[in-house]
CSV table of C-alpha atoms and ligand atoms in Angstrom, one decimal:
chain,number,residue,atom,x,y,z
Q,120,MET,CA,-13.6,-0.8,-31.2
Q,121,THR,CA,-13.8,-1.1,-26.5
Q,122,ARG,CA,-14.3,1.5,-25.0
Q,123,LEU,CA,-15.6,2.8,-21.2
Q,124,ALA,CA,-19.1,2.6,-21.5
Q,125,GLU,CA,-20.1,2.9,-17.1
Q,126,LEU,CA,-18.0,3.0,-13.8
Q,127,ARG,CA,-19.2,1.9,-10.5
Q,128,LEU,CA,-18.4,2.5,-7.5
Q,129,TYR,CA,-18.9,0.6,-4.0
Q,130,ARG,CA,-18.2,1.3,-0.7
Q,131,ILE,CA,-17.8,-2.0,1.4
Q,132,ASP,CA,-17.1,-2.6,5.3
Q,133,MET,CA,-14.6,-5.4,6.2
Q,134,PRO,CA,-14.5,-6.5,9.7
Q,135,LEU,CA,-10.5,-6.7,10.9
Q,136,VAL,CA,-9.5,-10.0,12.5
Q,137,ARG,CA,-8.4,-7.5,15.2
Q,138,PRO,CA,-7.6,-4.1,16.5
Q,139,PHE,CA,-4.2,-2.0,14.0
Q,140,ARG,CA,-3.2,0.6,16.1
Q,141,THR,CA,-0.5,3.2,14.4
Q,142,SER,CA,0.5,6.0,16.6
Q,143,PHE,CA,-2.2,8.3,14.1
Q,144,GLY,CA,-4.6,5.3,15.6
Q,145,THR,CA,-6.7,2.8,15.6
Q,146,GLN,CA,-9.3,1.3,13.1
Q,147,ASP,CA,-11.2,-1.6,13.7
Q,148,THR,CA,-13.3,-2.3,10.6
Q,149,ARG,CA,-11.7,-1.2,6.6
Q,150,ASP,CA,-14.3,1.0,5.0
Q,151,VAL,CA,-12.9,0.6,1.9
Q,152,LEU,CA,-14.4,1.7,-1.8
Q,153,LEU,CA,-13.5,0.5,-4.7
Q,154,LEU,CA,-13.8,0.5,-8.4
Q,155,GLN,CA,-16.0,-1.1,-11.8
Q,156,ALA,CA,-14.7,-0.2,-14.3
Q,157,ILE,CA,-16.9,-1.8,-16.9
Q,158,THR,CA,-16.6,-1.6,-21.2
Q,159,ASN,CA,-19.0,-1.5,-23.7
Q,160,ASP,CA,-18.4,-6.0,-24.2
Q,161,GLY,CA,-18.9,-6.4,-21.1
Q,162,ILE,CA,-15.3,-6.6,-19.8
Q,163,SER,CA,-15.6,-5.3,-15.8
Q,164,GLY,CA,-11.7,-3.2,-14.9
Q,165,TRP,CA,-11.2,-3.3,-10.6
Q,166,ALA,CA,-9.1,-1.8,-8.5
Q,167,GLU,CA,-9.4,-0.8,-5.3
Q,168,CYS,CA,-9.2,3.3,-4.1
Q,169,VAL,CA,-7.1,2.8,-0.7
Q,170,ALA,CA,-8.1,6.4,1.1
Q,171,MET,CA,-8.9,5.7,5.5
Q,172,GLU,CA,-12.3,6.9,5.9
Q,173,TRP,CA,-10.6,9.8,8.0
Q,174,PRO,CA,-7.3,11.2,7.4
Q,175,GLY,CA,-5.2,9.9,9.4
Q,176,TYR,CA,-2.7,9.0,7.0
Q,177,SER,CA,-2.6,11.4,4.7
Q,178,TYR,CA,-4.7,14.2,3.5
Q,179,GLU,CA,-7.1,11.7,1.5
Q,180,TYR,CA,-10.0,10.2,2.4
Q,181,VAL,CA,-12.8,8.2,1.5
Q,182,ASP,CA,-15.7,10.8,1.1
Q,183,GLY,CA,-13.2,13.0,-0.1
Q,184,ALA,CA,-12.1,10.2,-2.2
Q,185,VAL,CA,-15.4,9.5,-4.2
Q,186,ASP,CA,-16.5,13.3,-4.4
Q,187,VAL,CA,-13.4,13.3,-6.7
Q,188,LEU,CA,-13.3,10.8,-8.4
Q,189,ALA,CA,-17.2,11.7,-9.3
Q,190,GLU,CA,-16.5,15.4,-9.7
Q,191,HIS,CA,-13.6,16.1,-11.6
Q,192,LEU,CA,-11.4,13.0,-11.8
Q,193,ILE,CA,-13.8,10.9,-14.3
Q,194,PRO,CA,-15.8,14.2,-15.7
Q,195,ALA,CA,-11.9,14.6,-16.9
Q,196,ALA,CA,-9.8,11.4,-18.2
Q,197,VAL,CA,-12.2,9.0,-18.7
Q,198,ALA,CA,-15.7,10.9,-20.5
Q,199,ASP,CA,-15.2,9.7,-24.1
Q,200,GLY,CA,-14.8,6.3,-22.7
Q,201,THR,CA,-11.2,6.1,-23.4
Q,202,ILE,CA,-9.2,2.9,-22.3
Q,203,ASP,CA,-6.4,3.8,-23.3
Q,204,PRO,CA,-4.4,3.5,-18.8
Q,205,HIS,CA,-2.4,6.5,-20.4
Q,206,VAL,CA,-4.2,8.5,-21.3
Q,207,VAL,CA,-6.0,8.1,-17.9
Q,208,HIS,CA,-2.5,9.1,-16.4
Q,209,ARG,CA,-1.9,12.3,-18.5
Q,210,ARG,CA,-5.2,13.8,-18.2
Q,211,MET,CA,-5.3,13.1,-14.2
Q,212,SER,CA,-2.5,14.7,-13.9
Q,213,ARG,CA,-3.3,18.0,-14.7
Q,214,LEU,CA,-5.7,18.6,-11.6
Q,215,MET,CA,-3.6,18.4,-8.4
Q,216,GLY,CA,-3.0,16.1,-5.2
Q,217,HIS,CA,-5.6,13.6,-4.0
Q,218,PRO,CA,-3.0,10.5,-5.3
Q,219,MET,CA,-5.4,7.6,-3.6
Q,220,ALA,CA,-8.3,8.8,-5.6
Q,221,LYS,CA,-6.2,9.4,-9.4
Q,222,ALA,CA,-4.4,5.2,-9.0
Q,223,ALA,CA,-8.2,3.6,-8.1
Q,224,LEU,CA,-9.3,5.1,-11.0
Q,225,GLU,CA,-6.2,4.7,-13.4
Q,226,THR,CA,-6.1,1.0,-12.0
Q,227,ALA,CA,-9.3,-0.1,-12.9
Q,228,VAL,CA,-8.6,1.7,-16.3
Q,229,LEU,CA,-6.1,-0.5,-16.8
Q,230,ASP,CA,-7.7,-4.0,-15.5
Q,231,ALA,CA,-10.0,-3.4,-18.2
Q,232,TRP,CA,-7.7,-2.6,-20.3
Q,233,LEU,CA,-5.3,-5.4,-19.7
Q,234,ARG,CA,-8.6,-7.7,-19.8
Q,235,THR,CA,-9.3,-7.0,-23.2
Q,236,GLU,CA,-5.5,-8.1,-24.2
Q,237,GLN,CA,-5.5,-10.8,-22.6
Q,238,ARG,CA,-2.9,-9.6,-20.6
Q,239,SER,CA,-1.4,-9.7,-16.6
Q,240,LEU,CA,-0.7,-7.0,-15.4
Q,241,ALA,CA,3.0,-8.7,-13.4
Q,242,ASP,CA,3.2,-9.5,-17.1
Q,243,TYR,CA,2.8,-6.0,-18.3
Q,244,LEU,CA,4.7,-4.3,-15.5
Q,245,GLY,CA,7.6,-6.1,-16.2
Q,246,ALA,CA,7.4,-8.9,-13.0
Q,247,VAL,CA,10.4,-11.3,-13.0
Q,248,ARG,CA,10.0,-13.6,-10.5
Q,249,THR,CA,6.2,-15.8,-10.5
Q,250,GLU,CA,6.1,-15.4,-5.9
Q,251,VAL,CA,7.2,-12.5,-3.9
Q,252,ASP,CA,8.3,-12.9,-0.3
Q,253,CYS,CA,5.7,-11.3,2.5
Q,254,GLY,CA,6.4,-9.5,5.6
Q,255,VAL,CA,3.8,-8.7,8.3
Q,256,SER,CA,3.2,-5.4,9.9
Q,257,VAL,CA,2.2,-5.5,13.7
Q,258,GLY,CA,0.5,-2.3,15.3
Q,259,ILE,CA,1.2,-1.0,18.8
Q,260,PRO,CA,-1.3,-3.5,21.5
Q,261,VAL,CA,-3.6,-2.1,22.6
Q,262,ASP,CA,-3.1,-3.2,26.4
Q,263,GLU,CA,0.5,-1.9,25.5
Q,264,SER,CA,1.8,-5.2,26.8
Q,265,ILE,CA,4.8,-7.5,25.7
Q,266,ASP,CA,3.4,-9.9,25.8
Q,267,SER,CA,0.3,-9.6,23.8
Q,268,LEU,CA,3.0,-8.1,21.1
Q,269,LEU,CA,5.2,-11.2,21.7
Q,270,GLU,CA,1.9,-13.4,21.3
Q,271,GLU,CA,0.9,-11.8,18.2
Q,272,VAL,CA,4.5,-11.6,16.3
Q,273,SER,CA,4.5,-15.3,17.3
Q,274,GLY,CA,1.5,-16.2,15.5
Q,275,TYR,CA,3.1,-14.7,12.4
Q,276,VAL,CA,6.2,-16.2,12.9
Q,277,ASP,CA,4.8,-19.6,12.8
Q,278,ALA,CA,2.5,-18.5,9.8
Q,279,GLY,CA,6.2,-18.7,8.0
Q,280,TYR,CA,6.3,-14.7,7.9
Q,281,ARG,CA,9.7,-13.5,6.3
Q,282,ARG,CA,10.1,-9.9,8.0
Q,283,ILE,CA,8.7,-8.5,10.7
Q,284,LYS,CA,7.4,-4.9,11.2
Q,285,LEU,CA,6.9,-3.6,14.7
Q,286,LYS,CA,5.3,0.1,14.6
Q,287,ILE,CA,7.0,2.4,17.2
Q,288,GLN,CA,5.5,5.4,18.3
Q,289,PRO,CA,7.4,7.9,21.5
Q,290,GLY,CA,6.9,5.4,24.5
Q,291,TRP,CA,6.2,2.2,22.3
Q,292,ASP,CA,9.8,2.0,21.1
Q,293,VAL,CA,13.5,0.3,22.3
Q,294,GLN,CA,11.7,-2.4,24.9
Q,295,ALA,CA,9.4,-3.8,21.9
Q,296,VAL,CA,11.8,-4.3,19.3
Q,297,ARG,CA,14.7,-5.6,22.6
Q,298,ALA,CA,11.7,-8.4,23.2
Q,299,VAL,CA,11.0,-9.2,20.4
Q,300,ARG,CA,15.0,-8.9,18.2
Q,301,GLU,CA,15.3,-11.3,22.1
Q,302,THR,CA,12.7,-14.0,21.6
Q,303,TRP,CA,13.7,-14.2,17.2
Q,304,PRO,CA,17.8,-14.2,17.3
Q,305,ASP,CA,17.6,-13.9,13.3
Q,306,ILE,CA,13.7,-12.9,12.0
Q,307,PRO,CA,14.2,-9.8,9.8
Q,308,LEU,CA,13.0,-6.8,11.4
Q,309,GLN,CA,12.1,-3.7,11.1
Q,310,THR,CA,10.2,-0.6,12.5
Q,311,ASP,CA,7.6,1.9,11.2
Q,312,ALA,CA,6.7,5.8,13.5
Q,313,ASN,CA,4.5,6.9,10.7
Q,314,GLN,CA,6.0,10.3,11.7
Q,315,ALA,CA,5.9,10.1,15.5
Q,316,TYR,CA,9.0,11.3,16.3
Q,317,THR,CA,11.3,14.3,15.6
Q,318,ARG,CA,14.1,15.9,15.0
Q,319,ASP,CA,15.8,16.0,18.7
Q,320,ASP,CA,14.4,12.1,18.8
Q,321,GLY,CA,18.3,11.1,17.9
Q,322,PRO,CA,19.6,9.6,20.5
Q,323,VAL,CA,16.4,6.8,21.2
Q,324,LEU,CA,15.6,6.2,17.2
Q,325,ALA,CA,19.4,5.4,18.0
Q,326,ALA,CA,19.1,3.4,20.7
Q,327,MET,CA,17.7,0.7,18.4
Q,328,ASP,CA,20.4,0.8,16.2
Q,329,PRO,CA,21.8,-2.5,18.7
Q,330,TYR,CA,19.0,-4.7,17.3
Q,331,ASP,CA,20.3,-5.8,13.3
Q,332,LEU,CA,17.4,-3.9,12.2
Q,333,LEU,CA,16.0,-4.0,8.4
Q,334,LEU,CA,15.1,0.2,8.5
Q,335,VAL,CA,13.1,2.4,10.3
Q,336,GLU,CA,10.8,3.5,8.1
Q,337,GLN,CA,9.2,7.0,8.2
Q,338,PRO,CA,10.5,8.6,11.3
Q,339,LEU,CA,10.2,12.3,11.3
Q,340,PRO,CA,6.5,14.4,9.0
Q,341,GLU,CA,6.9,13.9,5.5
Q,342,ASP,CA,8.0,17.1,4.6
Q,343,ASP,CA,10.9,17.1,6.9
Q,344,LEU,CA,13.5,15.2,4.6
Q,345,LEU,CA,16.2,17.3,6.1
Q,346,GLY,CA,15.6,16.1,9.0
Q,347,HIS,CA,15.4,12.7,7.2
Q,348,ALA,CA,19.0,13.4,5.8
Q,349,LEU,CA,20.1,14.9,9.8
Q,350,LEU,CA,19.0,11.5,10.8
Q,351,ALA,CA,20.0,9.3,8.8
Q,352,GLN,CA,23.5,10.7,9.7
Q,353,GLN,CA,22.9,10.1,13.4
Q,354,ILE,CA,21.6,6.3,13.5
Q,355,SER,CA,23.2,3.3,11.8
Q,356,THR,CA,19.9,1.6,11.0
Q,357,PRO,CA,19.0,2.3,6.9
Q,358,VAL,CA,16.0,5.7,6.1
Q,359,CYS,CA,13.5,4.2,4.8
Q,360,LEU,CA,10.6,6.8,3.4
Q,361,ASP,CA,6.7,6.1,3.3
Q,362,GLU,CA,4.5,9.4,3.5
Q,363,SER,CA,7.9,11.5,2.1
Q,364,ILE,CA,7.8,9.5,-1.5
Q,365,ILE,CA,4.6,10.6,-3.8
Q,366,SER,CA,6.3,10.4,-7.1
Q,367,VAL,CA,9.4,10.4,-8.7
Q,368,ALA,CA,10.9,13.5,-8.2
Q,369,THR,CA,10.4,13.5,-4.4
Q,370,ALA,CA,12.1,9.6,-4.9
Q,371,ASP,CA,14.8,11.3,-6.6
Q,372,THR,CA,15.4,14.3,-4.4
Q,373,ALA,CA,15.1,12.2,-1.3
Q,374,ILE,CA,17.6,10.1,-2.3
Q,375,ALA,CA,19.9,12.7,-4.2
Q,376,PHE,CA,20.2,14.2,-0.4
Q,377,LYS,CA,20.1,11.2,1.3
Q,378,ALA,CA,17.6,11.3,3.4
Q,379,ALA,CA,16.5,7.8,2.5
Q,380,SER,CA,18.8,4.6,1.4
Q,381,ILE,CA,15.4,2.2,1.1
Q,382,ILE,CA,11.8,3.0,-0.8
Q,383,ASN,CA,8.9,2.4,0.2
Q,384,ILE,CA,6.2,2.5,-2.7
Q,385,LYS,CA,2.9,2.3,-2.1
Q,386,PRO,CA,-0.1,2.5,-5.7
Q,387,GLY,CA,-2.6,5.0,-4.5
Q,388,ARG,CA,0.0,6.8,-2.1
Q,389,VAL,CA,1.6,8.3,-5.5
Q,390,GLY,CA,-0.9,7.7,-8.0
Q,391,GLY,CA,-0.7,4.2,-9.3
Q,392,TYR,CA,1.4,1.4,-11.3
Q,393,LEU,CA,2.3,3.4,-13.7
Q,394,GLU,CA,4.1,6.2,-11.4
Q,395,SER,CA,5.0,3.1,-9.4
Q,396,ARG,CA,6.6,1.3,-12.0
Q,397,GLU,CA,8.9,4.3,-12.7
Q,398,ILE,CA,10.9,4.7,-9.2
Q,399,HIS,CA,11.1,1.0,-9.7
Q,400,ASP,CA,13.3,2.2,-12.4
Q,401,LEU,CA,14.6,4.6,-10.6
Q,402,CYS,CA,15.8,2.9,-7.5
Q,403,LEU,CA,17.4,0.0,-9.3
Q,404,GLU,CA,19.2,2.8,-11.1
Q,405,ARG,CA,20.3,4.2,-8.4
Q,406,GLY,CA,20.8,1.2,-6.0
Q,407,VAL,CA,18.3,1.8,-3.3
Q,408,PRO,CA,16.1,-1.1,-2.9
Q,409,VAL,CA,12.6,-1.1,-3.0
Q,410,TRP,CA,10.1,-2.9,-1.5
Q,411,CYS,CA,5.9,-2.7,-1.3
Q,412,GLY,CA,4.4,-1.5,1.3
Q,413,GLY,CA,0.0,-2.1,2.0
Q,414,MET,CA,-2.9,-0.8,3.5
Q,415,LEU,CA,-4.7,-3.2,4.4
Q,416,GLU,CA,-5.8,-3.9,1.3
Q,417,THR,CA,-8.7,-7.0,0.0
Q,418,GLY,CA,-7.8,-9.3,-2.7
Q,419,VAL,CA,-8.5,-6.9,-5.5
Q,420,GLY,CA,-5.7,-3.5,-4.3
Q,421,ARG,CA,-3.1,-7.3,-3.0
Q,422,ALA,CA,-3.7,-8.7,-6.3
Q,423,ALA,CA,-2.1,-5.6,-8.2
Q,424,ASN,CA,0.5,-5.3,-5.1
Q,425,VAL,CA,1.7,-8.7,-5.5
Q,426,ALA,CA,2.2,-8.6,-9.3
Q,427,LEU,CA,4.1,-5.0,-8.6
Q,428,ALA,CA,6.3,-6.3,-5.7
Q,429,ALA,CA,7.7,-8.9,-8.7
Q,430,LEU,CA,9.2,-6.7,-10.5
Q,431,PRO,CA,13.3,-6.9,-10.1
Q,432,GLY,CA,14.3,-3.9,-8.2
Q,433,PHE,CA,11.2,-5.8,-4.4
Q,434,THR,CA,14.6,-7.1,-3.4
Q,435,LEU,CA,12.8,-6.3,0.2
Q,436,PRO,CA,9.9,-9.0,1.7
Q,437,GLY,CA,6.7,-6.3,1.3
Q,438,ASP,CA,3.8,-5.5,3.5
Q,439,THR,CA,1.6,-7.1,1.3
Q,440,SER,CA,0.3,-10.7,3.9
Q,441,ALA,CA,-2.3,-13.1,3.7
Q,442,SER,CA,-5.5,-12.0,2.9
Q,443,SER,CA,-6.6,-14.0,7.0
Q,444,ARG,CA,-4.4,-11.4,8.5
Q,445,TYR,CA,-6.4,-9.1,8.5
Q,446,TYR,CA,-10.1,-10.3,7.5
Q,447,ALA,CA,-12.1,-13.8,8.0
Q,448,VAL,CA,-13.4,-13.4,4.8
Q,449,ASP,CA,-12.3,-11.7,2.0
Q,450,ILE,CA,-14.7,-10.1,-0.5
Q,451,THR,CA,-11.4,-12.7,-3.9
Q,452,PRO,CA,-11.0,-15.5,-3.7
Q,453,PRO,CA,-8.1,-15.4,-0.3
Q,454,PHE,CA,-4.5,-14.9,-0.7
Q,455,VAL,CA,-2.6,-17.6,1.2
Q,456,LEU,CA,0.8,-17.5,2.2
Q,457,ASP,CA,3.3,-20.1,1.0
Q,458,ASP,CA,5.8,-20.9,2.9
Q,459,GLY,CA,5.9,-17.1,3.6
Q,460,ARG,CA,5.3,-16.1,0.3
Q,461,LEU,CA,2.6,-15.5,-2.0
Q,462,ARG,CA,1.4,-16.3,-6.3
Q,463,VAL,CA,1.7,-13.4,-8.7
Q,464,PRO,CA,-1.7,-14.0,-9.7
Q,465,THR,CA,-1.7,-14.9,-14.1
Q,466,GLY,CA,-4.7,-14.8,-15.1
Q,467,PRO,CA,-5.6,-11.1,-17.3
Q,468,GLY,CA,-5.4,-7.6,-15.0
Q,469,ILE,CA,-5.0,-7.8,-11.7
Q,470,GLY,CA,-5.8,-12.0,-12.1
Q,471,VAL,CA,-9.0,-11.6,-9.3
Q,472,GLU,CA,-12.2,-10.6,-8.9
Q,473,PRO,CA,-14.7,-10.0,-6.4
Q,474,VAL,CA,-17.3,-12.5,-5.7
Q,475,PRO,CA,-20.9,-11.0,-6.2
Q,476,ALA,CA,-22.5,-12.4,-2.6
Q,477,ILE,CA,-19.8,-11.4,-1.2
Q,478,LEU,CA,-19.3,-7.7,-2.6
Q,479,ASP,CA,-23.5,-7.5,-2.3
Q,480,GLU,CA,-23.7,-8.6,1.3
Q,481,LEU,CA,-20.6,-6.4,2.7
Q,482,THR,CA,-22.0,-2.9,0.4
Q,483,THR,CA,-22.5,-0.6,2.2
Q,484,TRP,CA,-23.3,2.4,-0.9
Q,485,SER,CA,-22.8,2.2,-4.5
Q,486,ALA,CA,-22.9,4.3,-7.4
Q,487,VAL,CA,-23.4,4.2,-10.9
Q,488,ILE,CA,-21.2,6.7,-12.9
Q,489,ASP,CA,-21.8,6.3,-16.8
Q,490,VAL,CA,-19.2,7.2,-18.7
Q,491,ALA,CA,-19.4,7.6,-22.5
Q,492,ASN,CA,-22.3,9.8,-23.9
Q,493,PRO,CA,-20.5,10.4,-27.8
V,245,LIG,C1,2.6,2.2,6.5
V,245,LIG,N1,0.6,0.4,6.4
V,245,LIG,O1,3.0,1.0,6.4
V,245,LIG,C2,0.5,1.1,7.0
V,245,LIG,C3,0.0,2.6,7.3
V,245,LIG,C4,-1.5,1.7,8.1
V,245,LIG,C5,0.4,-2.1,6.8
V,245,LIG,O2,1.3,-0.7,8.6
V,245,LIG,C6,-6.5,1.8,7.5
V,245,LIG,C7,-6.6,1.8,6.3
V,245,LIG,C8,-5.6,1.0,8.2
V,245,LIG,C9,-4.7,1.7,6.2
V,245,LIG,C10,-3.0,1.8,9.3
V,245,LIG,C11,0.7,-1.3,6.9
V,245,LIG,C12,-4.2,2.2,8.7
V,245,LIG,C13,-3.9,1.7,7.4
V,245,LIG,C14,-1.6,1.8,9.0
V,245,LIG,C15,-2.6,2.1,6.5
V,245,LIG,O3,2.5,2.6,6.8
V,246,LIG,MG1,4.3,3.2,6.4
């Protein structure tokens, strides 16, 4: 019977094509943790942990993810060599927190299992599309100039992106939105504050209502569901939650309390693709649109996200951009935009794997963990 024999962890250093500035900081390179789950038949499952190197977006960070994986999650979930993703999910659920680390381990096992079953992730999750509409997330220009913003957005519009998302924060909001809307009157446009506003900022957020935004994402701190519900009554732009949604239960609560009318699903943030599918199913039942978020993934994480975005409830374009949005060289064959869309991989598992020579060149650290000692 197929069982897991070994897990390999890799840290790779990926230079970004341009700095990415958000309300919580600026990133020049991406320090990415990759997992390779190798079975006794020599099949490899791959996954990417979306934690950043410092706890800016959430409390997780790469060093912490490596530690909790090696010391707790791997011993608790796969010590007997199981490649059943549901067993791995259930065992990890007894440990608290660390969704990004859990998502990475679950996905590596899921990919290995799907490859042994010769089945694609898209098929397993219930995909109904062969390609997905793509949007792009546009950082705050490092020089804080509207000209720089318009130049960057212009490149994405020319590349065919079907939706633009502007990162905002107090002082970089209404003027940026107005400039983009006046230049492209018809482009689908939305904003993301990454928690940068307060409950008192209703008026400034309402000042963006005239610009026909699809949504405003996570304006307030992640624990403030009531604040989001109160804000939703003060603005006509729909409120979408990202950081606040960490499970099916938080999604259900946010919807019931009218704190969100749209939900961003990021598999890393919610602990994996199984939980992501359940949140999708709940939102579909409740009539709440969802879209797939992004964490500057390499081709490994991107492939799986594109499969998820092919589910029926993903009715808004995701942050599933082309590889070239972030990286000059991706570690997998690059994802290339075709008429503003990415094709859903059809091969077994996530359908892609790292190119060995590129992975080798970018690796700054790696470790091997023997898992099955029956
Ligand atoms: C978001 N992503 O939706 C995030 C936040 C984000 C595409 O806007 C390094 C690693 C830098 C992950 C910056 C997008 C990051 C990051 C921003 C995630 O809120
Ligand atoms: Mg966000």
